[in-house]
C-alpha cells in the first residue's frame, strides 16, 4: 500500500497535494518554490546594478544536478573525494559525536554519496531526512535509500532549506536527538550573514542538545582552487551556463548561450571563489516584458564559494549559538568536516 503523503507545513504551502511511493518506510513532502518565486528571484537579481543570481538555480533542472555529479568526479575537483575520505577515516568518532537513535537531517543531499558511510556507522538511527531543491533527484535517491535501509524511516523534503521550514515529525519512533548534516561546503555559497541566518534556523530545527556536521572547504593555495573551478574538460563551464538554459526553459527567457562564457577566480580578500557568466558582446535579454541590457564584459555573478579558516568558522558557529567541538581534516589540509553542538 502506498504510504508516502505530502502534507502542508505551517510556514510553507505545498504546491502538489499527494505523491505515491512504493516503500512503506518512505514519506515525501513537496515545498518546492513556485515558478512565480523563481521569476521574482531572477528579475530581482538581473535588475541589480551588479547582476547576480542565486546558486540554487543551478539545480533547478535534472541536467544541473547531473553536471554537479560529474564535477564531483573530476580530477581537479578535490572537495568531494577529500570529504568522503575524512568521513571514512573518522566515522566511529563522528558517529559518537552525532549520538545514538538520532534523526539525521541532510541539507542539499544530492546523490547521497557521503551520507551512506555516515548512516552505516551511526548507532541505531531512527530516521533520515534529506532536504533538497532538486525534486526528481531527491525522490529517486530517497526511494533507493529507503530500500537500502528498510528499518530506517526516510522522510524526503523538497524545499529551500534557507527559508522558514518546520521539519516534519518522525512517525515510527521518537529520536533521542536531531542532527543536521550539511556536506560539500555548500554553506560556502552563502554570504557570512546568510550563513549565520541559516545556522540560527538550524539551531531552532535541532533544538537544545542537537548538533550539526558541516563539510567546509579550507583556505589554500589559489592555484589549486583555480583549477578546481576551471576544469580542463569544461564541465564547470557547462554547469555555470546551464543556469541560463534553466531560465530560458522555465521562464521563457531568450539568453543566447553562445554569447556568455564561464569565468571563475579566487578572490583572496574575500576568501572565496567567485563564479560569473560574462557577456561576450553588447546585448539585450528579454524575460516577459522585462529587458536586461548587457555591456560587453559585464558579468552575472552566479556563485560564491567561501573557504574558511578555523577561527573564522568558529566565529560563524558561535554567532548562531553553536559551539565548534571538533574539526577533522585530511593530511594536506584541503577540507574540514566540523561538528557543532547546541547546548
Ligand atoms: C554543491 S551540491 C552538494 C551535494 C552533496 N551534498 C555533496 O556534498 O556532494 C548542493 C546540493 O544542495 C542543493 N541545494 C542548493 N541550494 C539549496 C537550497 N537553498 N535548498 C535546498 N537545496 C539546495 C542542490 O540541489 C544540490 O543537491
mmCIF file of C-alpha atoms and ligand atoms in Angstrom:
data_model
loop_
_atom_site.group_PDB
_atom_site.id
_atom_site.type_symbol
_atom_site.label_atom_id
_atom_site.label_comp_id
_atom_site.label_asym_id
_atom_site.label_seq_id
_atom_site.Cartn_x
_atom_site.Cartn_y
_atom_site.Cartn_z
ATOM 1 C CA UNK A 1 0.000 0.000 0.000
ATOM 2 C CA UNK A 2 1.391 3.458 -0.803
ATOM 3 C CA UNK A 3 2.359 5.246 2.380
ATOM 4 C CA UNK A 4 4.028 8.423 1.295
ATOM 5 C CA UNK A 5 1.927 11.520 1.714
ATOM 6 C CA UNK A 6 2.751 15.123 1.067
ATOM 7 C CA UNK A 7 1.301 17.423 3.655
ATOM 8 C CA UNK A 8 1.464 21.141 4.274
ATOM 9 C CA UNK A 9 3.914 22.647 6.704
ATOM 10 C CA UNK A 10 2.806 25.604 8.815
ATOM 11 C CA UNK A 11 5.176 28.031 7.156
ATOM 12 C CA UNK A 12 5.189 26.938 3.509
ATOM 13 C CA UNK A 13 2.395 25.831 1.280
ATOM 14 C CA UNK A 14 2.989 22.650 -0.724
ATOM 15 C CA UNK A 15 2.445 23.058 -4.434
ATOM 16 C CA UNK A 16 1.449 19.457 -5.008
ATOM 17 C CA UNK A 17 -1.020 17.547 -2.908
ATOM 18 C CA UNK A 18 -0.031 13.954 -2.825
ATOM 19 C CA UNK A 19 2.618 11.611 -4.151
ATOM 20 C CA UNK A 20 2.538 7.845 -4.007
ATOM 21 C CA UNK A 21 5.505 5.743 -3.195
ATOM 22 C CA UNK A 22 6.081 2.038 -3.116
ATOM 23 C CA UNK A 23 8.132 1.946 0.056
ATOM 24 C CA UNK A 24 6.480 1.647 3.458
ATOM 25 C CA UNK A 25 9.290 3.483 5.219
ATOM 26 C CA UNK A 26 9.333 6.494 2.878
ATOM 27 C CA UNK A 27 7.385 9.747 3.064
ATOM 28 C CA UNK A 28 7.850 12.652 0.676
ATOM 29 C CA UNK A 29 6.993 16.308 1.252
ATOM 30 C CA UNK A 30 6.991 18.854 -1.545
ATOM 31 C CA UNK A 31 7.538 22.517 -0.679
ATOM 32 C CA UNK A 32 9.261 23.400 -3.913
ATOM 33 C CA UNK A 33 9.263 27.159 -4.545
ATOM 34 C CA UNK A 34 6.771 28.032 -7.287
ATOM 35 C CA UNK A 35 7.551 29.265 -10.794
ATOM 36 C CA UNK A 36 6.442 32.718 -9.641
ATOM 37 C CA UNK A 37 9.057 32.675 -6.865
ATOM 38 C CA UNK A 38 11.655 31.712 -9.443
ATOM 39 C CA UNK A 39 10.593 34.521 -11.768
ATOM 40 C CA UNK A 40 10.721 37.091 -8.975
ATOM 41 C CA UNK A 41 14.175 35.909 -7.897
ATOM 42 C CA UNK A 42 15.557 36.112 -11.441
ATOM 43 C CA UNK A 43 14.020 39.514 -12.249
ATOM 44 C CA UNK A 44 15.279 40.918 -8.945
ATOM 45 C CA UNK A 45 18.789 39.501 -9.463
ATOM 46 C CA UNK A 46 19.124 40.809 -13.019
ATOM 47 C CA UNK A 47 17.790 44.244 -12.016
ATOM 48 C CA UNK A 48 20.637 44.836 -9.551
ATOM 49 C CA UNK A 49 23.387 47.280 -10.556
ATOM 50 C CA UNK A 50 25.729 44.258 -10.403
ATOM 51 C CA UNK A 51 23.679 41.407 -11.799
ATOM 52 C CA UNK A 52 23.569 38.370 -9.523
ATOM 53 C CA UNK A 53 21.628 35.085 -9.478
ATOM 54 C CA UNK A 54 21.475 32.587 -6.590
ATOM 55 C CA UNK A 55 23.385 29.264 -6.955
ATOM 56 C CA UNK A 56 20.210 27.393 -6.027
ATOM 57 C CA UNK A 57 19.179 27.921 -9.664
ATOM 58 C CA UNK A 58 21.943 25.564 -10.860
ATOM 59 C CA UNK A 59 19.912 22.658 -9.549
ATOM 60 C CA UNK A 60 16.511 23.586 -10.955
ATOM 61 C CA UNK A 61 16.738 21.009 -13.743
ATOM 62 C CA UNK A 62 17.975 17.422 -13.727
ATOM 63 C CA UNK A 63 20.844 18.258 -16.060
ATOM 64 C CA UNK A 64 22.221 20.711 -13.465
ATOM 65 C CA UNK A 65 22.265 18.017 -10.772
ATOM 66 C CA UNK A 66 23.837 15.552 -13.229
ATOM 67 C CA UNK A 67 26.536 18.064 -14.119
ATOM 68 C CA UNK A 68 27.288 18.622 -10.453
ATOM 69 C CA UNK A 69 27.731 14.857 -10.019
ATOM 70 C CA UNK A 70 30.165 14.901 -12.941
ATOM 71 C CA UNK A 71 32.094 17.764 -11.321
ATOM 72 C CA UNK A 72 32.458 15.676 -8.153
ATOM 73 C CA UNK A 73 34.353 13.023 -10.161
ATOM 74 C CA UNK A 74 36.729 15.429 -11.933
ATOM 75 C CA UNK A 75 40.439 15.030 -11.156
ATOM 76 C CA UNK A 76 40.766 18.757 -10.369
ATOM 77 C CA UNK A 77 37.759 18.823 -8.006
ATOM 78 C CA UNK A 78 39.328 17.664 -4.730
ATOM 79 C CA UNK A 79 36.465 18.539 -2.262
ATOM 80 C CA UNK A 80 34.202 15.509 -2.826
ATOM 81 C CA UNK A 81 36.807 12.764 -2.618
ATOM 82 C CA UNK A 82 38.561 14.524 0.274
ATOM 83 C CA UNK A 83 35.362 14.895 2.311
ATOM 84 C CA UNK A 84 34.461 11.228 1.707
ATOM 85 C CA UNK A 85 37.942 10.205 2.809
ATOM 86 C CA UNK A 86 37.666 12.269 6.005
ATOM 87 C CA UNK A 87 34.267 10.714 6.763
ATOM 88 C CA UNK A 88 35.566 7.187 6.111
ATOM 89 C CA UNK A 89 38.681 7.651 8.227
ATOM 90 C CA UNK A 90 36.859 9.178 11.193
ATOM 91 C CA UNK A 91 33.465 7.526 11.019
ATOM 92 C CA UNK A 92 33.496 5.958 14.510
ATOM 93 C CA UNK A 93 34.401 9.214 16.236
ATOM 94 C CA UNK A 94 31.955 11.221 14.122
ATOM 95 C CA UNK A 95 29.209 8.721 14.961
ATOM 96 C CA UNK A 96 29.955 9.185 18.669
ATOM 97 C CA UNK A 97 29.588 12.953 18.386
ATOM 98 C CA UNK A 98 26.306 12.530 16.493
ATOM 99 C CA UNK A 99 24.956 10.108 19.109
ATOM 100 C CA UNK A 100 22.528 7.169 19.257
ATOM 101 C CA UNK A 101 18.981 6.918 17.942
ATOM 102 C CA UNK A 102 19.124 10.214 16.099
ATOM 103 C CA UNK A 103 17.108 11.827 13.348
ATOM 104 C CA UNK A 104 19.718 12.761 10.755
ATOM 105 C CA UNK A 105 18.590 15.648 8.543
ATOM 106 C CA UNK A 106 20.685 16.364 5.450
ATOM 107 C CA UNK A 107 20.666 19.736 3.680
ATOM 108 C CA UNK A 108 21.329 19.557 -0.087
ATOM 109 C CA UNK A 109 21.657 15.784 -0.091
ATOM 110 C CA UNK A 110 22.473 15.494 -3.810
ATOM 111 C CA UNK A 111 23.276 11.901 -4.739
ATOM 112 C CA UNK A 112 23.828 10.738 -1.156
ATOM 113 C CA UNK A 113 27.423 9.634 -1.770
ATOM 114 C CA UNK A 114 28.564 10.984 1.556
ATOM 115 C CA UNK A 115 25.693 10.126 3.848
ATOM 116 C CA UNK A 116 25.775 6.347 3.323
ATOM 117 C CA UNK A 117 29.087 5.845 5.176
ATOM 118 C CA UNK A 118 27.651 8.047 7.917
ATOM 119 C CA UNK A 119 24.355 6.141 8.156
ATOM 120 C CA UNK A 120 26.306 2.864 8.203
ATOM 121 C CA UNK A 121 28.336 3.939 11.206
ATOM 122 C CA UNK A 122 25.544 5.532 13.273
ATOM 123 C CA UNK A 123 24.214 3.599 16.230
ATOM 124 C CA UNK A 124 20.557 2.701 15.718
ATOM 125 C CA UNK A 125 19.458 5.810 13.770
ATOM 126 C CA UNK A 126 15.706 6.431 13.856
ATOM 127 C CA UNK A 127 15.145 8.444 10.686
ATOM 128 C CA UNK A 128 16.907 10.146 7.803
ATOM 129 C CA UNK A 129 15.514 13.367 6.298
ATOM 130 C CA UNK A 130 17.172 14.614 3.091
ATOM 131 C CA UNK A 131 16.114 18.146 2.108
ATOM 132 C CA UNK A 132 16.897 19.297 -1.421
ATOM 133 C CA UNK A 133 15.531 21.668 -4.035
ATOM 134 C CA UNK A 134 16.162 19.229 -6.891
ATOM 135 C CA UNK A 135 12.908 17.270 -6.793
ATOM 136 C CA UNK A 136 13.439 14.456 -9.301
ATOM 137 C CA UNK A 137 16.893 13.707 -7.953
ATOM 138 C CA UNK A 138 15.709 13.791 -4.350
ATOM 139 C CA UNK A 139 12.735 11.495 -4.883
ATOM 140 C CA UNK A 140 14.614 8.854 -6.851
ATOM 141 C CA UNK A 141 17.547 8.961 -4.425
ATOM 142 C CA UNK A 142 15.234 8.750 -1.404
ATOM 143 C CA UNK A 143 13.465 5.768 -2.855
ATOM 144 C CA UNK A 144 16.795 3.979 -3.260
ATOM 145 C CA UNK A 145 17.789 4.960 0.270
ATOM 146 C CA UNK A 146 14.555 3.664 1.779
ATOM 147 C CA UNK A 147 15.163 0.323 0.043
ATOM 148 C CA UNK A 148 18.777 0.207 1.167
ATOM 149 C CA UNK A 149 17.804 0.982 4.788
ATOM 150 C CA UNK A 150 14.426 -0.741 5.288
ATOM 151 C CA UNK A 151 14.494 -0.251 9.091
ATOM 152 C CA UNK A 152 15.065 3.482 8.815
ATOM 153 C CA UNK A 153 12.252 5.972 8.311
ATOM 154 C CA UNK A 154 13.206 8.075 5.267
ATOM 155 C CA UNK A 155 11.463 11.443 5.030
ATOM 156 C CA UNK A 156 12.252 13.283 1.778
ATOM 157 C CA UNK A 157 11.576 17.029 1.771
ATOM 158 C CA UNK A 158 11.723 19.142 -1.393
ATOM 159 C CA UNK A 159 12.357 22.641 -0.079
ATOM 160 C CA UNK A 160 14.720 25.567 0.085
ATOM 161 C CA UNK A 161 16.383 24.974 3.455
ATOM 162 C CA UNK A 162 17.294 28.680 3.762
ATOM 163 C CA UNK A 163 13.611 29.550 4.128
ATOM 164 C CA UNK A 164 11.353 29.107 7.145
ATOM 165 C CA UNK A 165 10.542 25.434 7.346
ATOM 166 C CA UNK A 166 9.322 23.292 10.227
ATOM 167 C CA UNK A 167 10.740 19.813 9.926
ATOM 168 C CA UNK A 168 8.114 17.060 9.618
ATOM 169 C CA UNK A 169 7.849 14.761 12.642
ATOM 170 C CA UNK A 170 9.174 11.204 12.679
ATOM 171 C CA UNK A 171 6.257 8.781 12.759
ATOM 172 C CA UNK A 172 7.716 5.406 13.653
ATOM 173 C CA UNK A 173 9.968 6.201 16.619
ATOM 174 C CA UNK A 174 10.897 9.267 18.639
ATOM 175 C CA UNK A 175 14.540 10.234 18.099
ATOM 176 C CA UNK A 176 16.717 10.973 21.115
ATOM 177 C CA UNK A 177 18.389 13.834 19.240
ATOM 178 C CA UNK A 178 18.267 15.774 15.967
ATOM 179 C CA UNK A 179 21.383 16.492 13.927
ATOM 180 C CA UNK A 180 21.873 18.141 10.558
ATOM 181 C CA UNK A 181 24.497 17.085 8.049
ATOM 182 C CA UNK A 182 25.484 19.818 5.559
ATOM 183 C CA UNK A 183 28.073 18.448 3.153
ATOM 184 C CA UNK A 184 30.081 19.673 0.203
ATOM 185 C CA UNK A 185 30.918 23.104 1.656
ATOM 186 C CA UNK A 186 27.557 24.249 0.300
ATOM 187 C CA UNK A 187 27.445 26.620 3.287
ATOM 188 C CA UNK A 188 30.240 28.485 1.481
ATOM 189 C CA UNK A 189 27.738 29.591 -1.186
ATOM 190 C CA UNK A 190 26.247 31.927 1.410
ATOM 191 C CA UNK A 191 27.493 35.334 2.490
ATOM 192 C CA UNK A 192 28.506 35.281 6.170
ATOM 193 C CA UNK A 193 25.303 36.975 7.358
ATOM 194 C CA UNK A 194 23.240 34.459 5.333
ATOM 195 C CA UNK A 195 25.271 31.558 6.738
ATOM 196 C CA UNK A 196 24.630 32.807 10.281
ATOM 197 C CA UNK A 197 20.939 33.138 9.479
ATOM 198 C CA UNK A 198 20.810 29.540 8.201
ATOM 199 C CA UNK A 199 22.755 28.304 11.251
ATOM 200 C CA UNK A 200 20.244 30.088 13.512
ATOM 201 C CA UNK A 201 17.353 28.427 11.662
ATOM 202 C CA UNK A 202 19.211 25.125 12.019
ATOM 203 C CA UNK A 203 19.605 25.684 15.763
ATOM 204 C CA UNK A 204 15.820 26.048 16.023
ATOM 205 C CA UNK A 205 15.320 22.916 13.919
ATOM 206 C CA UNK A 206 17.597 20.668 16.002
ATOM 207 C CA UNK A 207 16.810 22.236 19.392
ATOM 208 C CA UNK A 208 18.951 22.144 22.560
ATOM 209 C CA UNK A 209 21.195 19.086 22.653
ATOM 210 C CA UNK A 210 21.153 18.883 18.844
ATOM 211 C CA UNK A 211 24.121 19.169 16.524
ATOM 212 C CA UNK A 212 25.402 19.858 13.050
ATOM 213 C CA UNK A 213 28.077 18.153 10.965
ATOM 214 C CA UNK A 214 29.313 20.541 8.286
ATOM 215 C CA UNK A 215 31.735 19.956 5.421
ATOM 216 C CA UNK A 216 33.750 23.115 4.756
ATOM 217 C CA UNK A 217 36.403 23.908 2.208
ATOM 218 C CA UNK A 218 39.611 25.370 3.689
ATOM 219 C CA UNK A 219 41.792 28.276 2.598
ATOM 220 C CA UNK A 220 44.664 27.088 0.411
ATOM 221 C CA UNK A 221 46.972 27.913 -2.474
ATOM 222 C CA UNK A 222 44.868 29.780 -5.079
ATOM 223 C CA UNK A 223 46.355 27.655 -7.896
ATOM 224 C CA UNK A 224 44.595 24.541 -6.524
ATOM 225 C CA UNK A 225 41.310 26.425 -6.210
ATOM 226 C CA UNK A 226 41.626 27.906 -9.668
ATOM 227 C CA UNK A 227 41.962 24.537 -11.381
ATOM 228 C CA UNK A 228 39.120 23.023 -9.297
ATOM 229 C CA UNK A 229 36.695 25.603 -10.708
ATOM 230 C CA UNK A 230 38.202 25.777 -14.227
ATOM 231 C CA UNK A 231 38.483 22.081 -15.107
ATOM 232 C CA UNK A 232 40.129 21.076 -18.368
ATOM 233 C CA UNK A 233 37.054 19.159 -19.576
ATOM 234 C CA UNK A 234 34.885 22.267 -19.225
ATOM 235 C CA UNK A 235 32.208 20.614 -17.061
ATOM 236 C CA UNK A 236 32.091 23.520 -14.589
ATOM 237 C CA UNK A 237 31.636 25.916 -17.518
ATOM 238 C CA UNK A 238 28.653 23.832 -18.729
ATOM 239 C CA UNK A 239 27.263 23.762 -15.181
ATOM 240 C CA UNK A 240 27.508 27.555 -14.952
ATOM 241 C CA UNK A 241 25.951 28.165 -18.394
ATOM 242 C CA UNK A 242 23.147 25.693 -17.673
ATOM 243 C CA UNK A 243 21.696 28.316 -15.327
ATOM 244 C CA UNK A 244 20.756 30.319 -18.440
ATOM 245 C CA UNK A 245 19.143 27.239 -20.019
ATOM 246 C CA UNK A 246 17.050 26.839 -16.864
ATOM 247 C CA UNK A 247 15.904 30.470 -17.035
ATOM 248 C CA UNK A 248 15.118 30.086 -20.755
ATOM 249 C CA UNK A 249 13.111 26.896 -20.330
ATOM 250 C CA UNK A 250 11.321 27.746 -17.078
ATOM 251 C CA UNK A 251 10.713 31.462 -17.594
ATOM 252 C CA UNK A 252 10.694 31.774 -21.389
ATOM 253 C CA UNK A 253 13.805 33.998 -21.456
ATOM 254 C CA UNK A 254 15.934 34.345 -24.597
ATOM 255 C CA UNK A 255 19.500 34.050 -23.304
ATOM 256 C CA UNK A 256 21.826 33.032 -26.151
ATOM 257 C CA UNK A 257 24.343 30.687 -24.523
ATOM 258 C CA UNK A 258 26.921 31.385 -27.229
ATOM 259 C CA UNK A 259 27.066 34.990 -26.060
ATOM 260 C CA UNK A 260 28.110 34.261 -22.460
ATOM 261 C CA UNK A 261 31.145 32.484 -21.068
ATOM 262 C CA UNK A 262 32.191 30.976 -17.755
ATOM 263 C CA UNK A 263 34.662 32.881 -15.581
ATOM 264 C CA UNK A 264 35.826 31.751 -12.130
ATOM 265 C CA UNK A 265 38.605 33.160 -9.948
ATOM 266 C CA UNK A 266 39.795 33.176 -6.332
ATOM 267 C CA UNK A 267 39.279 36.461 -4.516
ATOM 268 C CA UNK A 268 41.851 36.373 -1.670
ATOM 269 C CA UNK A 269 40.442 39.484 0.033
ATOM 270 C CA UNK A 270 37.013 37.875 0.386
ATOM 271 C CA UNK A 271 38.459 34.352 0.777
ATOM 272 C CA UNK A 272 36.198 32.910 -1.868
ATOM 273 C CA UNK A 273 35.919 31.559 -5.379
ATOM 274 C CA UNK A 274 33.586 33.703 -7.442
ATOM 275 C CA UNK A 275 31.831 32.289 -10.465
ATOM 276 C CA UNK A 276 30.494 34.600 -13.137
ATOM 277 C CA UNK A 277 28.886 34.434 -16.556
ATOM 278 C CA UNK A 278 30.406 37.144 -18.738
ATOM 279 C CA UNK A 279 28.611 38.751 -21.628
ATOM 280 C CA UNK A 280 30.734 38.299 -24.765
ATOM 281 C CA UNK A 281 29.179 41.310 -26.534
ATOM 282 C CA UNK A 282 26.673 44.135 -26.000
ATOM 283 C CA UNK A 283 23.227 42.520 -25.966
ATOM 284 C CA UNK A 284 19.684 42.676 -24.604
ATOM 285 C CA UNK A 285 17.956 39.708 -22.954
ATOM 286 C CA UNK A 286 14.176 39.543 -22.598
ATOM 287 C CA UNK A 287 12.068 37.839 -19.940
ATOM 288 C CA UNK A 288 8.357 38.516 -20.467
ATOM 289 C CA UNK A 289 8.056 42.295 -20.593
ATOM 290 C CA UNK A 290 11.424 42.869 -18.899
ATOM 291 C CA UNK A 291 14.532 43.721 -20.896
ATOM 292 C CA UNK A 292 18.036 43.446 -19.468
ATOM 293 C CA UNK A 293 20.875 45.216 -21.264
ATOM 294 C CA UNK A 294 24.415 43.813 -21.029
ATOM 295 C CA UNK A 295 27.603 45.581 -21.992
ATOM 296 C CA UNK A 296 30.468 43.570 -23.407
ATOM 297 C CA UNK A 297 32.389 42.098 -20.444
ATOM 298 C CA UNK A 298 29.548 42.650 -17.957
ATOM 299 C CA UNK A 299 29.018 39.788 -15.525
ATOM 300 C CA UNK A 300 26.211 37.885 -13.869
ATOM 301 C CA UNK A 301 27.615 36.724 -10.534
ATOM 302 C CA UNK A 302 26.316 33.168 -10.165
ATOM 303 C CA UNK A 303 28.166 31.672 -7.194
ATOM 304 C CA UNK A 304 30.450 32.338 -4.264
ATOM 305 C CA UNK A 305 32.295 29.513 -2.617
ATOM 306 C CA UNK A 306 33.826 30.695 0.638
ATOM 307 C CA UNK A 307 36.900 28.981 2.081
ATOM 308 C CA UNK A 308 37.182 29.049 5.859
ATOM 309 C CA UNK A 309 39.929 29.274 8.451
ATOM 310 C CA UNK A 310 39.379 27.549 11.818
ATOM 311 C CA UNK A 311 38.754 30.715 13.853
ATOM 312 C CA UNK A 312 36.655 32.268 11.128
ATOM 313 C CA UNK A 313 34.324 29.273 11.135
ATOM 314 C CA UNK A 314 34.252 29.145 14.945
ATOM 315 C CA UNK A 315 33.040 32.758 14.997
ATOM 316 C CA UNK A 316 30.332 31.965 12.446
ATOM 317 C CA UNK A 317 29.113 28.997 14.505
ATOM 318 C CA UNK A 318 29.180 30.945 17.765
ATOM 319 C CA UNK A 319 27.254 33.859 16.226
ATOM 320 C CA UNK A 320 24.397 31.391 15.741
ATOM 321 C CA UNK A 321 24.681 29.897 19.257
ATOM 322 C CA UNK A 322 26.598 26.719 18.306
ATOM 323 C CA UNK A 323 29.894 25.523 19.768
ATOM 324 C CA UNK A 324 32.525 24.207 17.368
ATOM 325 C CA UNK A 325 33.514 20.937 19.063
ATOM 326 C CA UNK A 326 35.838 19.316 16.576
ATOM 327 C CA UNK A 327 37.270 19.623 13.049
ATOM 328 C CA UNK A 328 38.504 16.557 11.169
ATOM 329 C CA UNK A 329 40.754 17.211 8.212
ATOM 330 C CA UNK A 330 42.936 15.404 5.644
ATOM 331 C CA UNK A 331 46.761 15.262 5.696
ATOM 332 C CA UNK A 332 47.001 18.078 3.078
ATOM 333 C CA UNK A 333 44.502 20.232 4.999
ATOM 334 C CA UNK A 334 42.353 20.727 1.913
ATOM 335 C CA UNK A 335 38.949 20.212 3.559
ATOM 336 C CA UNK A 336 37.432 20.189 7.046
ATOM 337 C CA UNK A 337 34.448 18.305 8.462
ATOM 338 C CA UNK A 338 33.205 20.059 11.606
ATOM 339 C CA UNK A 339 30.893 19.049 14.431
ATOM 340 C CA UNK A 340 28.899 21.831 16.119
ATOM 341 C CA UNK A 341 26.822 21.304 19.244
ATOM 342 C CA UNK A 342 23.947 23.305 20.678
ATOM 343 C CA UNK A 343 23.632 23.440 24.455
HETATM 344 C C1 LIG B 1 27.026 21.614 -4.023
HETATM 345 S S1 LIG B 1 25.737 20.417 -4.131
HETATM 346 C C2 LIG B 1 26.227 19.322 -2.808
HETATM 347 C C3 LIG B 1 25.633 17.940 -2.943
HETATM 348 C C4 LIG B 1 26.116 16.936 -1.893
HETATM 349 N N1 LIG B 1 25.656 17.297 -0.569
HETATM 350 C C5 LIG B 1 27.607 16.864 -1.903
HETATM 351 O O1 LIG B 1 28.208 17.277 -0.928
HETATM 352 O O2 LIG B 1 28.166 16.373 -2.882
HETATM 353 C C6 LIG B 1 24.412 21.301 -3.444
HETATM 354 C C7 LIG B 1 23.146 20.496 -3.251
HETATM 355 O O3 LIG B 1 22.258 21.284 -2.474
HETATM 356 C C8 LIG B 1 21.038 21.509 -3.169
HETATM 357 N N2 LIG B 1 20.700 22.893 -2.828
HETATM 358 C C9 LIG B 1 21.432 24.010 -3.089
HETATM 359 N N3 LIG B 1 20.862 25.081 -2.516
HETATM 360 C C10 LIG B 1 19.737 24.629 -1.890
HETATM 361 C C11 LIG B 1 18.722 25.257 -1.102
HETATM 362 N N4 LIG B 1 18.779 26.562 -0.831
HETATM 363 N N5 LIG B 1 17.743 24.490 -0.608
HETATM 364 C C12 LIG B 1 17.688 23.150 -0.862
HETATM 365 N N6 LIG B 1 18.618 22.504 -1.598
HETATM 366 C C13 LIG B 1 19.632 23.229 -2.095
HETATM 367 C C14 LIG B 1 21.320 21.227 -4.623
HETATM 368 O O4 LIG B 1 20.191 20.769 -5.307
HETATM 369 C C15 LIG B 1 22.418 20.167 -4.526
HETATM 370 O O5 LIG B 1 21.881 18.874 -4.439
#
